XYZ file of C-alpha atoms in Angstrom:
568
model
C 0.000 0.000 0.000
C 1.226 3.504 -0.803
C 2.375 5.285 2.355
C -0.308 7.975 2.209
C -3.113 5.811 0.831
C -5.830 5.679 3.502
C -7.987 3.116 1.719
C -7.299 0.344 4.209
C -7.637 2.639 7.206
C -10.894 4.238 6.161
C -12.385 1.795 3.689
C -16.034 0.836 3.972
C -16.987 -1.614 6.693
C -20.292 -3.446 6.791
C -22.521 -2.251 9.616
C -23.777 -5.247 11.545
C -27.396 -4.045 11.635
C -27.600 -2.738 8.087
C -29.166 -4.390 5.083
C -25.746 -4.784 3.502
C -24.320 -6.744 6.422
C -24.182 -9.901 4.308
C -22.618 -8.243 1.276
C -20.015 -10.275 -0.556
C -16.965 -8.235 0.427
C -13.716 -8.808 -1.360
C -11.774 -7.720 -4.396
C -14.942 -7.190 -6.409
C -16.960 -5.617 -3.601
C -18.047 -2.624 -5.730
C -19.398 -4.962 -8.397
C -21.233 -7.078 -5.860
C -22.593 -4.014 -4.066
C -24.080 -2.742 -7.308
C -25.578 -6.145 -8.098
C -27.153 -6.389 -4.655
C -28.746 -2.956 -4.967
C -30.161 -3.802 -8.388
C -31.477 -7.138 -7.139
C -33.123 -5.915 -3.926
C -34.367 -2.415 -4.783
C -36.917 -1.032 -7.183
C -34.808 1.881 -8.370
C -31.796 1.884 -10.678
C -28.635 3.727 -9.653
C -27.034 4.806 -12.917
C -24.433 7.392 -13.843
C -25.771 10.656 -15.240
C -24.107 10.217 -18.629
C -25.920 6.900 -19.225
C -29.392 8.481 -19.002
C -31.262 9.169 -22.260
C -32.910 12.231 -20.760
C -29.523 13.746 -19.941
C -28.245 13.152 -23.468
C -31.391 14.800 -24.812
C -30.921 17.739 -22.443
C -27.259 18.138 -23.419
C -27.810 17.909 -27.153
C -31.094 19.752 -27.624
C -31.418 22.408 -24.915
C -31.776 25.809 -26.563
C -29.781 28.658 -25.074
C -32.029 31.136 -23.262
C -31.232 34.816 -23.714
C -31.791 36.095 -20.173
C -31.615 39.758 -21.140
C -34.364 39.179 -23.671
C -36.732 37.066 -21.580
C -36.347 39.268 -18.499
C -37.147 42.525 -20.313
C -40.510 44.274 -20.498
C -43.814 42.461 -20.202
C -42.202 39.056 -20.765
C -39.974 39.539 -17.745
C -42.870 40.654 -15.572
C -44.858 37.560 -16.542
C -41.901 35.277 -15.814
C -41.518 36.704 -12.328
C -45.199 35.978 -11.660
C -45.219 32.437 -13.062
C -41.730 31.009 -12.479
C -42.331 30.640 -8.782
C -42.778 27.668 -6.429
C -44.290 27.809 -2.904
C -42.106 26.456 -0.102
C -42.774 25.802 3.569
C -43.330 28.588 6.127
C -44.666 30.919 3.434
C -41.385 31.116 1.531
C -41.283 31.166 -2.263
C -38.579 29.938 -4.643
C -38.513 32.211 -7.718
C -36.430 31.130 -10.705
C -37.550 33.698 -13.274
C -33.947 34.882 -13.739
C -32.619 31.395 -14.431
C -31.676 30.564 -18.021
C -34.492 28.038 -18.489
C -37.690 27.934 -20.517
C -40.559 25.483 -20.889
C -38.533 23.280 -23.236
C -35.666 22.969 -20.794
C -38.036 22.482 -17.868
C -39.744 19.599 -19.659
C -36.363 17.979 -20.263
C -35.428 18.431 -16.616
C -38.723 16.825 -15.687
C -37.832 13.853 -17.882
C -34.437 13.640 -16.179
C -36.053 13.618 -12.732
C -38.385 10.837 -13.833
C -35.726 8.652 -15.479
C -33.301 9.116 -12.580
C -36.151 8.246 -10.162
C -35.181 11.078 -7.855
C -38.319 11.156 -5.726
C -38.347 7.348 -5.530
C -34.795 7.455 -4.172
C -35.869 10.043 -1.628
C -38.675 7.675 -0.616
C -36.148 4.906 -0.095
C -34.037 7.226 2.046
C -36.805 8.238 4.440
C -38.195 4.685 4.556
C -34.889 3.406 5.908
C -32.999 1.921 2.959
C -29.196 1.928 3.156
C -28.461 5.060 1.119
C -24.990 5.800 2.518
C -23.195 3.106 0.531
C -19.708 4.220 1.573
C -20.330 3.452 5.238
C -23.239 1.004 4.775
C -25.621 3.164 6.780
C -29.122 4.524 6.700
C -29.587 8.299 6.282
C -32.078 9.561 8.838
C -31.713 13.295 9.452
C -35.270 13.885 8.189
C -36.537 11.659 11.004
C -35.352 14.212 13.552
C -38.191 16.489 12.465
C -40.972 14.152 11.311
C -42.156 10.763 10.061
C -42.304 10.961 6.275
C -43.004 7.309 5.547
C -42.693 3.901 7.132
C -41.475 3.389 10.676
C -37.705 2.966 10.549
C -36.009 0.504 12.874
C -32.236 0.216 13.204
C -30.194 -1.483 15.905
C -33.507 -2.788 17.232
C -34.772 0.746 17.925
C -37.582 2.828 16.405
C -35.422 5.724 15.261
C -38.153 8.369 15.180
C -39.001 7.506 18.782
C -35.292 7.658 19.666
C -34.856 11.147 18.199
C -38.036 12.439 19.838
C -36.896 11.034 23.197
C -33.589 12.894 22.901
C -35.393 16.133 22.018
C -37.671 15.722 25.029
C -34.669 15.015 27.261
C -32.958 18.164 25.976
C -36.133 20.216 26.447
C -36.456 19.045 30.054
C -32.808 19.880 30.750
C -33.064 23.320 29.116
C -36.242 24.170 31.014
C -34.552 23.247 34.307
C -31.538 25.409 33.454
C -33.807 28.355 32.624
C -35.820 27.846 35.818
C -32.699 27.723 37.974
C -33.205 24.074 38.917
C -29.864 23.188 37.327
C -27.220 25.706 38.393
C -23.522 26.114 38.967
C -21.941 24.931 42.215
C -22.829 28.217 43.907
C -26.507 27.765 43.086
C -26.419 30.573 40.515
C -28.058 30.466 37.085
C -26.061 29.809 33.943
C -26.161 32.835 31.631
C -24.067 31.635 28.684
C -23.844 28.394 26.718
C -20.650 27.554 24.816
C -20.602 24.818 22.186
C -17.303 22.985 21.604
C -17.276 21.173 18.267
C -15.954 21.358 14.727
C -17.328 20.890 11.222
C -20.996 19.983 11.363
C -20.911 20.271 15.143
C -20.157 23.976 14.728
C -21.068 25.388 11.307
C -24.753 24.491 11.256
C -25.610 25.207 14.907
C -23.626 28.458 14.834
C -25.387 29.598 11.648
C -28.797 28.700 13.107
C -28.079 30.502 16.398
C -26.976 33.685 14.654
C -29.996 33.499 12.355
C -32.434 33.578 15.288
C -30.578 35.655 17.882
C -32.166 39.016 17.048
C -35.566 37.432 16.402
C -35.501 35.786 19.855
C -34.504 39.034 21.571
C -37.313 40.907 19.830
C -39.903 38.220 20.602
C -38.988 37.622 24.230
C -37.669 34.076 23.848
C -33.960 34.833 24.272
C -32.718 32.830 27.264
C -28.918 32.628 27.088
C -26.150 33.949 24.892
C -24.366 31.257 22.882
C -20.700 31.143 21.913
C -18.836 28.589 19.814
C -15.318 27.155 19.977
C -14.268 25.168 16.914
C -10.736 25.843 15.679
C -7.931 23.944 17.406
C -5.988 27.213 17.198
C -5.702 28.192 20.895
C -6.526 31.782 19.993
C -10.091 30.685 19.203
C -10.781 29.113 22.599
C -8.961 31.922 24.409
C -11.014 34.609 22.663
C -14.287 32.910 23.616
C -13.243 32.254 27.212
C -12.089 35.858 27.597
C -15.540 37.038 26.477
C -17.612 35.008 28.972
C -17.974 34.643 32.714
C -16.912 30.995 33.020
C -18.503 30.682 36.465
C -21.902 31.198 34.818
C -21.212 29.313 31.579
C -22.353 25.844 30.608
C -20.290 24.062 27.943
C -21.568 21.556 25.371
C -18.973 19.097 24.099
C -20.106 17.704 20.738
C -18.355 14.639 19.359
C -20.150 11.613 17.963
C -17.186 9.295 18.453
C -15.876 10.998 21.579
C -12.414 10.975 19.971
C -12.369 14.076 17.710
C -8.878 15.517 18.189
C -9.699 19.203 17.795
C -12.779 18.986 20.017
C -11.071 17.067 22.818
C -8.130 19.469 22.682
C -10.481 22.420 23.097
C -12.295 20.603 25.894
C -8.981 20.308 27.749
C -8.360 24.009 27.131
C -11.759 24.831 28.668
C -11.291 22.457 31.610
C -7.961 24.081 32.358
C -9.606 27.522 32.378
C -12.345 26.260 34.707
C -9.790 24.699 37.050
C -7.779 27.934 37.180
C -10.986 29.710 38.172
C -11.449 27.203 41.002
C -14.400 25.518 39.304
C -15.253 21.835 38.900
C -15.649 21.208 35.157
C -18.168 18.401 35.755
C -20.604 21.030 37.049
C -20.287 23.050 33.851
C -20.241 20.550 30.974
C -22.714 18.405 29.052
C -22.011 16.078 26.134
C -23.697 15.408 22.811
C -22.332 12.108 21.571
C -23.242 8.555 20.573
C -24.427 6.023 23.117
C -21.297 3.937 22.533
C -18.708 6.712 22.877
C -16.483 7.082 25.953
C -18.347 10.301 26.787
C -21.767 8.662 27.073
C -21.660 7.563 30.692
C -18.786 9.696 31.966
C -19.105 11.445 35.319
C -17.324 14.420 33.750
C -20.653 15.717 32.414
C -23.896 16.938 33.946
C -25.840 15.109 31.220
C -25.358 13.374 27.881
C -27.649 13.607 24.854
C -27.331 11.179 22.003
C -26.981 11.143 18.233
C -26.114 8.160 16.059
C -24.224 7.086 12.953
C -27.258 7.626 10.708
C -26.968 11.431 10.793
C -23.901 13.046 9.252
C -22.408 16.093 10.926
C -23.420 18.522 8.188
C -27.017 17.245 8.429
C -27.151 17.362 12.231
C -28.552 20.823 13.042
C -32.009 19.337 13.685
C -30.595 16.582 15.918
C -29.231 16.884 19.446
C -26.191 18.628 17.926
C -28.280 21.729 17.212
C -31.056 20.938 19.652
C -29.043 21.341 22.846
C -27.517 24.740 22.098
C -30.619 26.189 20.417
C -32.943 24.971 23.177
C -30.694 26.451 25.838
C -30.305 29.725 23.945
C -33.918 30.270 22.852
C -36.061 27.692 24.633
C -37.316 24.275 23.441
C -40.457 25.789 21.914
C -38.398 27.810 19.433
C -36.393 24.712 18.497
C -39.686 22.869 17.921
C -40.839 25.622 15.576
C -37.557 25.339 13.689
C -38.120 21.577 13.330
C -41.672 22.156 12.102
C -40.424 24.402 9.303
C -37.948 21.738 8.212
C -40.603 19.012 8.366
C -42.948 21.038 6.159
C -40.295 21.424 3.480
C -39.342 17.725 3.716
C -42.961 16.817 2.965
C -43.049 19.123 -0.064
C -39.901 17.419 -1.402
C -41.977 14.239 -1.924
C -43.835 15.878 -4.834
C -42.942 14.387 -8.240
C -44.050 17.531 -10.090
C -40.844 19.556 -10.355
C -42.838 22.788 -10.683
C -44.285 22.139 -7.228
C -41.110 20.858 -5.568
C -38.696 23.737 -4.969
C -35.788 21.616 -3.734
C -36.043 19.233 -6.688
C -36.358 22.036 -9.236
C -33.467 23.962 -7.691
C -31.352 20.800 -7.815
C -32.179 20.071 -11.458
C -31.478 23.616 -12.607
C -28.174 23.401 -10.745
C -27.281 20.182 -12.575
C -28.174 21.847 -15.883
C -25.917 24.809 -15.065
C -23.065 22.592 -13.891
C -23.120 19.783 -16.443
C -24.594 21.354 -19.566
C -23.671 25.034 -19.307
C -20.370 24.295 -17.546
C -20.601 26.807 -14.702
C -18.062 25.964 -11.969
C -19.472 27.601 -8.847
C -22.562 28.939 -7.105
C -22.722 32.055 -4.946
C -25.150 32.074 -2.001
C -26.145 35.661 -1.251
C -28.520 36.180 1.682
C -29.796 39.735 1.984
C -30.130 39.233 5.721
C -27.366 39.863 8.224
C -28.881 37.175 10.431
C -27.816 34.644 7.796
C -24.191 35.814 7.883
C -22.867 32.279 8.523
C -25.425 30.436 6.428
C -23.204 30.393 3.301
C -20.393 28.859 5.388
C -22.746 26.112 6.526
C -23.863 25.504 2.925
C -20.218 25.264 1.851
C -19.795 22.222 4.051
C -23.234 20.809 3.310
C -22.775 20.945 -0.465
C -19.039 20.521 -0.997
C -18.526 17.790 1.591
C -21.564 15.919 0.266
C -21.100 16.124 -3.491
C -17.391 16.820 -3.848
C -16.877 13.324 -5.242
C -15.195 11.902 -8.341
C -16.432 8.317 -7.961
C -19.991 7.044 -7.996
C -21.849 5.188 -5.270
C -20.011 1.990 -6.172
C -16.518 3.477 -6.141
C -16.268 3.761 -9.924
C -14.833 6.952 -11.508
C -17.356 9.260 -13.159
C -16.746 11.020 -16.467
C -18.615 14.230 -15.662
C -18.285 17.083 -13.194
C -20.129 16.891 -9.891
C -20.557 19.408 -7.052
C -19.810 23.105 -7.661
C -17.724 25.412 -5.501
C -19.999 27.183 -2.999
C -19.211 30.592 -1.525
C -21.100 33.633 -0.341
C -21.521 36.635 1.892
C -24.527 38.673 3.012
C -25.749 41.500 0.836
C -25.148 44.365 0.659
C -21.637 43.700 1.996
C -20.841 41.378 -0.912
C -21.766 44.064 -3.413
C -18.731 46.003 -2.240
C -16.513 42.943 -2.407
C -16.654 40.122 -4.960
C -19.673 41.235 -7.033
C -17.249 42.843 -9.479
C -16.177 39.386 -10.636
C -19.770 38.163 -10.659
C -20.850 41.037 -12.914
C -17.892 41.364 -15.293
C -15.582 38.415 -14.688
C -14.782 35.810 -17.329
C -16.694 33.030 -15.531
C -20.459 33.018 -15.259
C -21.375 32.055 -11.700
C -25.028 31.260 -10.885
C -26.414 33.156 -7.917
C -28.757 32.122 -5.120
C -30.317 35.137 -3.428
C -32.306 34.954 -0.182
C -34.409 37.908 0.929
C -37.137 38.863 3.388
C -39.761 41.578 3.121
C -39.495 42.507 6.779
C -36.592 42.691 9.197
C -36.452 40.633 12.368
C -36.467 43.668 14.675
C -39.727 45.007 13.226
C -38.658 48.628 13.631
C -36.818 50.881 11.213
C -36.101 54.497 10.398
C -36.987 56.493 7.310
C -33.884 57.973 5.703
C -34.148 59.962 2.463
C -37.633 58.688 1.734
C -37.156 54.968 2.432
C -36.373 52.671 5.345
C -33.226 50.590 5.779
C -35.177 47.412 4.994
C -36.582 48.959 1.815
C -33.063 49.913 0.772
C -31.901 46.350 1.412
C -34.743 44.885 -0.659
C -34.207 47.474 -3.416
C -30.616 46.333 -3.721
C -31.456 42.645 -4.137
C -34.165 43.393 -6.733
C -31.738 45.615 -8.633
C -28.974 43.021 -8.545
C -31.191 40.308 -10.027
C -32.010 42.479 -13.040
C -28.484 43.858 -13.363
C -27.033 40.355 -13.479
C -29.645 39.084 -15.923
C -29.956 42.028 -18.315
C -26.639 43.856 -18.021
C -26.059 47.264 -19.617
C -24.617 48.099 -23.003
C -21.930 50.780 -23.124
C -19.481 51.827 -25.821
C -16.856 51.994 -23.105
C -16.031 48.318 -22.560
C -14.936 49.040 -19.032
C -18.526 50.032 -18.269
C -20.191 47.375 -20.393
C -22.144 44.620 -18.626
C -22.848 41.536 -20.722
C -25.647 40.297 -18.477
C -26.785 36.707 -18.871
C -25.828 35.923 -15.268
C -28.518 33.571 -13.913
C -29.976 33.785 -10.433
C -32.836 32.568 -8.298
C -34.243 34.020 -5.110
C -35.971 32.597 -2.058
C -38.319 35.220 -0.611
C -40.109 35.208 2.736
C -42.034 37.612 4.945
C -39.570 37.423 7.847
C -36.771 35.155 9.060
C -38.609 33.204 11.777
C -37.777 29.778 13.277
C -40.151 28.125 10.799
C -38.634 29.995 7.848
C -35.134 29.032 8.963
C -36.113 25.364 9.223
C -37.602 25.504 5.742
C -34.445 27.129 4.341
C -32.243 24.493 5.925
C -34.333 21.575 4.663
C -34.540 23.096 1.183
C -30.786 23.097 0.758
C -30.325 19.712 2.417
C -32.837 18.222 -0.010
C -31.355 20.076 -2.973
C -27.939 18.579 -2.202
C -29.511 15.135 -1.770
C -31.320 15.292 -5.131
C -28.176 16.475 -6.929
C -26.220 13.610 -5.396
C -28.845 11.218 -6.726
C -28.553 12.746 -10.215
C -24.764 12.458 -10.191
C -25.005 8.951 -8.695
C -22.569 9.830 -5.912
C -22.813 9.019 -2.224
C -23.654 12.370 -0.622
C -23.483 11.024 2.918
C -19.882 10.078 3.564
C -16.796 12.319 3.597
C -13.662 10.270 3.177
C -11.935 13.353 1.807
C -11.527 14.798 5.287
C -9.698 11.767 6.667
C -6.269 11.680 5.038
C -5.112 14.945 6.566
C -6.168 13.720 10.019
C -4.021 10.596 9.662
C -0.983 12.547 8.538
C -1.437 15.128 11.324
C -1.375 12.337 13.912
C 1.784 11.014 12.278
C 3.373 14.451 12.519
C 2.458 14.785 16.198
C 3.949 11.344 16.876
C 7.130 12.408 15.022
C 6.706 9.503 12.606
C 7.598 11.447 9.480
C 10.142 11.543 6.704
C 10.684 13.302 3.397
C 8.696 16.417 2.614
C 6.291 15.809 5.505
C 9.181 15.932 7.960
C 10.623 19.068 6.351
C 7.304 20.929 6.593
C 6.966 19.728 10.198
C 10.401 21.098 10.978
C 9.597 24.405 9.264
C 6.585 24.745 11.570
C 8.639 23.824 14.638
C 6.529 20.799 15.560
């Protein structure tokens, strides 16, 4: 084996309770895995470039002149009709996407041939969809029962997730009521989450999204902080900003062995000890039932997740539930779950014009695989969603950043795009220059709300701040689509830059849940189209192995030289 090849260390292992437990593992395991899936399931898992509908789409899709279709009465009619209702009163509008009825009909044929909704049905009914790790994919079950009861490891998983949510709610209510306190009998005022990746990005984005709303609506209970980076400056900055005597810390690690998280836990415990505090009175754990943290006396309580929910899909599990329930109250977390559940139910619709997540996914595949666009910019015109693009980076790029299909075979087409973004209007004064006049066309995903979370505003020069914000997003959509002709090439805008927008009345817990589920389901559907496994992330593992080797001083060659340069 090549020295840095992690295949043997992180290769797939059959899960003893999964349907693939009796798979014929060996040299031809990928072949046998594919045969088993074809024998036992009603859907066919085929590469995108083998589908007739994709060939038809690639060869016969007419180019849509965005500047033309978005001008005048035609543009006004498109805005009215190219719109799909979502959960929580949100609307997905794709009028400024480079599609027409011909392309939409071909995308509909692709969805049908690829059996996208049928594959979604298999997922929420408990089929083994995560082929890399031989696991079920159950994050939707944290917010509702979409189909059949799902049993794994001898447990009804919906009942398991509900029980954990109820346990968290009871704990949070006792903290808020002063029944669970610090050693001095004083209330906790701050909650600090220690985690990395999906244990940080999603929960942090969700907390920031609802912080102002909760303060305005009287549901704000505790300030939340987050420690993620193993860089000691991160933990130090957070600890310096809180009163540790009145802080409760949530350690989030499914395995209980995550290096960065355990390192930061030790950093926090050291700070508590220096303050004369017993860490066991200030810490809770979110972990799996089999991890070393599960029954440790080092924690006030432990709440459980399992292997069927990936980190980037875990915001609606105990990973997000503990911190959000402590920060805002369990009722707000329930409302967030309800918004996600509503959007999950809408994703079951086979009519692409009534299924926003499916339509968004298909248009994205068209832009990536037919039009050749390399990236997507996520542009929320809401400061509350300042970290939402960062969460979507992980969700999308960790899920669909794959070059082999579900059976480990190389694919001959591009898969997931690069995702980046920043809130408007800040982004307008940053990277929009490239978006408007750069050599690459980058599709845009706007998110906007008619009303602010605070509900109050001031009139400045004839319009409020919120009206100015909304005016900017409306203007950007048209500017990107239609451009502006000018004899001075430096001032010429070609236009033809496609975008969609999700619009809501206000960013509430329900709206946030709907937004989250929309993008989770979009990523899922695109993974199905590309025939990749969207639910493992082997790409993050190699660096971890080499880092451990560096720390153990088991290095040579270039790895040793870089280690020496960094004084390790």
